[in-house]
PDB file of C-alpha atoms in Angstrom:
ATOM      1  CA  UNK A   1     119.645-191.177 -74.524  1.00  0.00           C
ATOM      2  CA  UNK A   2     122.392-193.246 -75.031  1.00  0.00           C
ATOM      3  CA  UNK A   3     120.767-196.176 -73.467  1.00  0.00           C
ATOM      4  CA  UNK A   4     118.092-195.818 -75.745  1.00  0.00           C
ATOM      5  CA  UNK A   5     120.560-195.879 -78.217  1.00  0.00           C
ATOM      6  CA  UNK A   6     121.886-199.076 -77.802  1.00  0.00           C
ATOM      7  CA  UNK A   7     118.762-200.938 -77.047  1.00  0.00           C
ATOM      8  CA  UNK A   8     117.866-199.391 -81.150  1.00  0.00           C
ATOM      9  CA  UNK A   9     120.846-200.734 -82.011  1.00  0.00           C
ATOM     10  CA  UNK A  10     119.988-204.461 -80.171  1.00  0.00           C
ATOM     11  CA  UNK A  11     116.967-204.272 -82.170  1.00  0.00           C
ATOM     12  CA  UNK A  12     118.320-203.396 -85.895  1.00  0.00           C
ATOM     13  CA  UNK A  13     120.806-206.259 -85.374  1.00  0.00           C
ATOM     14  CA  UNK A  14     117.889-208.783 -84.595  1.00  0.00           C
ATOM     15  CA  UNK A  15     115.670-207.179 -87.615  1.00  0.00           C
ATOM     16  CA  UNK A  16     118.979-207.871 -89.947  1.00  0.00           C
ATOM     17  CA  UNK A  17     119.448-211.099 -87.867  1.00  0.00           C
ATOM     18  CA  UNK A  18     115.338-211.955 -88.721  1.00  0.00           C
ATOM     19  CA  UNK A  19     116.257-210.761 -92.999  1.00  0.00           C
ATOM     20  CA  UNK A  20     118.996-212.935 -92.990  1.00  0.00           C
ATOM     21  CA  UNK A  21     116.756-216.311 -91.601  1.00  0.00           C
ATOM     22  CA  UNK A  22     114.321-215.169 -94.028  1.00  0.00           C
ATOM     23  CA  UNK A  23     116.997-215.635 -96.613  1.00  0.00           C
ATOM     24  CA  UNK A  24     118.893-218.851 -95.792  1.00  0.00           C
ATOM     25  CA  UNK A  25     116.268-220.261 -93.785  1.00  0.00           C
ATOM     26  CA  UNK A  26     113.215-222.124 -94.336  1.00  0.00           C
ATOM     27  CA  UNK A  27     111.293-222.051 -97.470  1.00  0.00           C
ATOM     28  CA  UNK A  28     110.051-219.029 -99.017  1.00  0.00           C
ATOM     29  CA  UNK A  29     106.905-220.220 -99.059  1.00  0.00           C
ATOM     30  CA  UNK A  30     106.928-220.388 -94.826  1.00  0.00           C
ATOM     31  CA  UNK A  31     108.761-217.689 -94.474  1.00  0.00           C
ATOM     32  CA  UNK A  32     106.983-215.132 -96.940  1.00  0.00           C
ATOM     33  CA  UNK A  33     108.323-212.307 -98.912  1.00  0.00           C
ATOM     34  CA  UNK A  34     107.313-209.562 -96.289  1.00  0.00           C
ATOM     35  CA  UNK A  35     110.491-209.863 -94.337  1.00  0.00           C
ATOM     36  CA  UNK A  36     112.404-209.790 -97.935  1.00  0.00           C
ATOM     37  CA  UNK A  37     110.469-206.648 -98.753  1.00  0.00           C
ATOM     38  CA  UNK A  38     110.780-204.731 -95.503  1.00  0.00           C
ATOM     39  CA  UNK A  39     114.511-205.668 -95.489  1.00  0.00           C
ATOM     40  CA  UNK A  40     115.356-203.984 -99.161  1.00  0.00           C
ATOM     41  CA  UNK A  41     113.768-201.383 -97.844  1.00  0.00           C
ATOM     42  CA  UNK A  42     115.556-200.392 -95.003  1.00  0.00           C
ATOM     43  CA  UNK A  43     118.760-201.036 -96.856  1.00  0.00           C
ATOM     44  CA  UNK A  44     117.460-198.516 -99.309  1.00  0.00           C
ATOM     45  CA  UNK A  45     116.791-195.785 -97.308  1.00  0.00           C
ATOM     46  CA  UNK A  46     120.106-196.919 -94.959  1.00  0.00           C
ATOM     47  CA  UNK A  47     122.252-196.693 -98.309  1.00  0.00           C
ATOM     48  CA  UNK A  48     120.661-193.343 -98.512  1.00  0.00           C
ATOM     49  CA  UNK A  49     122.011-192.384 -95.650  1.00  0.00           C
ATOM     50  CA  UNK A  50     125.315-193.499 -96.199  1.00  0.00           C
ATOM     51  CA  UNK A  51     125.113-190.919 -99.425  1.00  0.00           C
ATOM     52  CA  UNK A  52     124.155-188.117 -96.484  1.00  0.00           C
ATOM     53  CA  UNK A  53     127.306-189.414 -94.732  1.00  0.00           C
ATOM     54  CA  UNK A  54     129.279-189.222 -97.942  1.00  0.00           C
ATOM     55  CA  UNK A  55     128.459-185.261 -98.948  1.00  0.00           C
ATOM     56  CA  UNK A  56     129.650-184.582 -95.293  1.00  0.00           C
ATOM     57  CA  UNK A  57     133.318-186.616 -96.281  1.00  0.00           C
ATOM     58  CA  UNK A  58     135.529-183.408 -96.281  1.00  0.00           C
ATOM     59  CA  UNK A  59     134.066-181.578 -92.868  1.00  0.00           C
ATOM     60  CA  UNK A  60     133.487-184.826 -91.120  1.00  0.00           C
ATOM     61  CA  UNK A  61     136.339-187.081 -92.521  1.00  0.00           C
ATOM     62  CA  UNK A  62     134.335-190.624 -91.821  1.00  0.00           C
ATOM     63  CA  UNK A  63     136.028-194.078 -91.788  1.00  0.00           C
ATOM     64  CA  UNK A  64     134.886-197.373 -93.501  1.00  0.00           C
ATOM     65  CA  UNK A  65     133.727-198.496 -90.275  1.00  0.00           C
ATOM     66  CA  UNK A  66     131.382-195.202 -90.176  1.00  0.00           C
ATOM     67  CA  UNK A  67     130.026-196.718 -93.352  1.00  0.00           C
ATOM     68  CA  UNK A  68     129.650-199.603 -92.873  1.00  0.00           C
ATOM     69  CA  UNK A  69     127.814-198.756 -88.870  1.00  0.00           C
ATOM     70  CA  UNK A  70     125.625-196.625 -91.328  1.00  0.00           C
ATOM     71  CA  UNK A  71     124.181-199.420 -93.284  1.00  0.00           C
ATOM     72  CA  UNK A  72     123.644-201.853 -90.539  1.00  0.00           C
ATOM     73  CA  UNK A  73     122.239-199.156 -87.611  1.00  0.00           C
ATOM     74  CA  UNK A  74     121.048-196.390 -90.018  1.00  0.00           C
ATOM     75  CA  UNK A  75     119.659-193.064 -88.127  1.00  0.00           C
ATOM     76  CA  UNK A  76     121.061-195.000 -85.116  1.00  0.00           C
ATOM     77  CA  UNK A  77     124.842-194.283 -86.029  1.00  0.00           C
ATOM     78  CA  UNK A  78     124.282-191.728 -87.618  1.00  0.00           C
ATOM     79  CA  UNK A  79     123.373-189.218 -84.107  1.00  0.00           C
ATOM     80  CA  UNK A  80     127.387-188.929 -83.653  1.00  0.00           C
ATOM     81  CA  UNK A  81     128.038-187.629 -86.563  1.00  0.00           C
ATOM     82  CA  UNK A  82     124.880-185.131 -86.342  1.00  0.00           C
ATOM     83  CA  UNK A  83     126.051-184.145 -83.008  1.00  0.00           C
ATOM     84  CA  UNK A  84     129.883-183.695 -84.611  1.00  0.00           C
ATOM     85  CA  UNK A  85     128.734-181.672 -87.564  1.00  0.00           C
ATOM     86  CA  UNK A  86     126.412-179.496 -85.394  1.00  0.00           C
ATOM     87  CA  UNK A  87     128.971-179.073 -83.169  1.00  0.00           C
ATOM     88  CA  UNK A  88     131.312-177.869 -86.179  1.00  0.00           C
ATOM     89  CA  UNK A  89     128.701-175.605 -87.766  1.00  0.00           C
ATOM     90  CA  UNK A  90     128.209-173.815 -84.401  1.00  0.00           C
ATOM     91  CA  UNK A  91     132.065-172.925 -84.299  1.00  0.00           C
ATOM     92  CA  UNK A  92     131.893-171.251 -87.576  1.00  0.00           C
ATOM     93  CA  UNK A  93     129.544-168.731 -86.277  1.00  0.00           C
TER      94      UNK A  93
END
């Protein structure tokens, strides 16, 4: 699973690599605005997810770097922090 992980990871940092080209790159017009669109919005629903992240702050107690893993890997860094508060819940009961 964690393999799995990583290669997800391998592949968000190419799509971000592929929304950045799209930005600086070649001309709009060659480039299209598909890549634009599908970019805002998977920052959308990763910002989202860094709200999730936030309303967990006072059991989970994440750093900026937590953050900021959120918005570039969404679900992807987000499993440790699943695991951790599963992991806390079940100690409760």
């Amino acid at each position: 699973m964690k393999i799995l992980n990583i290669l997800m990871r391998l592949v968000m940092l190419m799509f971000w690599g592929g929304i950045l080209y799209a930005l600086v790159g070649p001309e709009l017009e060659e480039v299209g605005s598909l890549p634009l669109m599908l970019g805002a919005v998977v920052l959308v629903m990763h910002l989202l997810q860094m709200l999730m992240l936030k309303q967990a702050t006072n059991v989970l107690n994440p750093t900026i770097k937590d953050y900021l893993a959120v918005l570039v890997f969404g679900s992807f860094a987000m499993h440790h922090h699943r695991a951790r508060l599963k992991q806390l819940m079940a100690q409760k009961h």
